[in-house]
mmCIF file of C-alpha atoms and ligand atoms in Angstrom:
data_model
loop_
_atom_site.group_PDB
_atom_site.id
_atom_site.type_symbol
_atom_site.label_atom_id
_atom_site.label_comp_id
_atom_site.label_asym_id
_atom_site.label_seq_id
_atom_site.Cartn_x
_atom_site.Cartn_y
_atom_site.Cartn_z
ATOM 1 C CA MET A 1 115.449 90.715 108.642
ATOM 2 C CA SER A 2 114.536 91.726 104.919
ATOM 3 C CA ILE A 3 111.455 92.943 104.068
ATOM 4 C CA PRO A 4 111.593 89.123 101.915
ATOM 5 C CA GLU A 5 111.950 86.786 105.180
ATOM 6 C CA LEU A 6 109.521 89.594 107.396
ATOM 7 C CA LEU A 7 106.894 89.038 104.945
ATOM 8 C CA ALA A 8 106.929 85.628 104.594
ATOM 9 C CA ASP A 9 106.710 85.214 108.577
ATOM 10 C CA ALA A 10 103.340 87.638 108.611
ATOM 11 C CA SER A 11 100.180 86.176 108.941
ATOM 12 C CA ILE A 12 98.747 88.625 105.796
ATOM 13 C CA ASN A 13 95.127 87.583 104.132
ATOM 14 C CA LYS A 14 93.184 88.792 102.345
ATOM 15 C CA ALA A 15 91.478 90.466 104.871
ATOM 16 C CA THR A 16 93.695 93.081 106.205
ATOM 17 C CA PHE A 17 95.151 93.208 102.177
ATOM 18 C CA ASP A 18 91.313 94.519 101.333
ATOM 19 C CA LYS A 19 92.190 96.533 104.948
ATOM 20 C CA TYR A 20 94.965 98.801 103.305
ATOM 21 C CA ALA A 21 93.850 97.918 99.838
ATOM 22 C CA GLY A 22 90.841 100.249 100.860
ATOM 23 C CA ILE A 23 92.377 103.394 101.914
ATOM 24 C CA GLU A 24 92.275 104.210 98.089
ATOM 25 C CA GLY A 25 90.955 104.522 95.088
ATOM 26 C CA ASP A 26 90.442 101.383 93.289
ATOM 27 C CA LYS A 27 89.554 98.805 96.780
ATOM 28 C CA THR A 28 90.881 96.170 94.636
ATOM 29 C CA THR A 29 94.109 97.101 94.426
ATOM 30 C CA LEU A 30 97.369 98.006 96.695
ATOM 31 C CA THR A 31 98.816 101.763 95.798
ATOM 32 C CA LYS A 32 102.322 102.480 96.575
ATOM 33 C CA LYS A 33 100.823 104.410 99.943
ATOM 34 C CA GLU A 34 98.482 101.890 100.261
ATOM 35 C CA LEU A 35 101.555 98.662 99.181
ATOM 36 C CA THR A 36 103.943 100.866 101.849
ATOM 37 C CA ALA A 37 100.905 101.606 105.059
ATOM 38 C CA LEU A 38 101.054 97.702 105.274
ATOM 39 C CA LEU A 39 104.122 97.169 106.053
ATOM 40 C CA LYS A 40 104.658 99.549 107.713
ATOM 41 C CA ASN A 41 101.324 98.810 110.323
ATOM 42 C CA GLU A 42 101.520 94.526 109.531
ATOM 43 C CA VAL A 43 104.880 94.250 108.825
ATOM 44 C CA ILE A 44 108.240 96.129 109.749
ATOM 45 C CA GLY A 45 106.924 97.905 112.375
ATOM 46 C CA GLU A 46 108.483 101.357 110.780
ATOM 47 C CA ALA A 47 108.169 103.618 107.886
ATOM 48 C CA PRO A 48 110.002 101.402 104.912
ATOM 49 C CA CYS A 49 112.908 103.474 103.379
ATOM 50 C CA THR A 50 111.696 104.268 99.695
ATOM 51 C CA GLU A 51 114.241 102.517 98.531
ATOM 52 C CA GLU A 52 112.216 99.525 99.749
ATOM 53 C CA ILE A 53 109.126 100.132 98.686
ATOM 54 C CA ASN A 54 109.947 101.057 95.208
ATOM 55 C CA GLY A 55 112.882 97.725 94.811
ATOM 56 C CA PHE A 56 109.449 95.410 96.902
ATOM 57 C CA MET A 57 106.641 97.568 94.365
ATOM 58 C CA HIS A 58 108.242 96.763 91.401
ATOM 59 C CA MET A 59 108.728 92.389 92.268
ATOM 60 C CA LEU A 60 105.155 92.443 93.373
ATOM 61 C CA ASP A 61 103.644 94.540 90.597
ATOM 62 C CA GLN A 62 103.997 91.905 87.802
ATOM 63 C CA ASN A 63 101.978 93.844 84.893
ATOM 64 C CA GLY A 64 103.548 97.110 85.479
ATOM 65 C CA ASP A 65 100.504 99.424 85.944
ATOM 66 C CA ASP A 66 101.856 100.975 89.791
ATOM 67 C CA ARG A 67 99.361 98.392 91.639
ATOM 68 C CA VAL A 68 99.412 95.435 93.067
ATOM 69 C CA ASP A 69 95.776 93.250 92.865
ATOM 70 C CA TYR A 70 96.002 90.048 95.110
ATOM 71 C CA ARG A 71 96.609 87.313 93.182
ATOM 72 C CA GLU A 72 100.113 89.676 92.128
ATOM 73 C CA PHE A 73 100.431 90.035 96.247
ATOM 74 C CA VAL A 74 99.718 85.951 96.806
ATOM 75 C CA THR A 75 102.380 84.942 94.279
ATOM 76 C CA ILE A 76 105.500 87.070 95.956
ATOM 77 C CA LEU A 77 103.773 85.255 99.219
ATOM 78 C CA ALA A 78 104.179 81.928 97.744
ATOM 79 C CA SER A 79 107.654 83.010 96.678
ATOM 80 C CA PHE A 80 108.991 84.480 99.245
ATOM 81 C CA ARG A 81 107.659 81.147 102.159
ATOM 82 C CA GLN A 82 110.018 78.940 99.471
ATOM 83 C CA ILE A 83 113.043 81.369 99.676
ATOM 84 C CA CYS A 84 112.475 81.730 103.392
ATOM 85 C CA GLY A 85 110.654 79.419 105.040
HETATM 86 CA CA1 CA B 1 99.953 95.396 88.829
#
């Protein structure tokens, strides 16, 4: 399954988002490193490859600041559920 399909199935809530967003720096946004950890532990079960992460980060990061805030995250999650669900 692709990351969008896996994410559409995964139950990622605000608490999960916050847990990973708090690993480093700003506690309200995910960096690429935090996003990698979230995907690895909660979604895929193994480390995603750099290409996957870069592509996924690009999808999520709507305002191009290299961080993913919760609003961006849920927006994408909702669209995955529409596409894959
Ligand atoms: Ca952003």
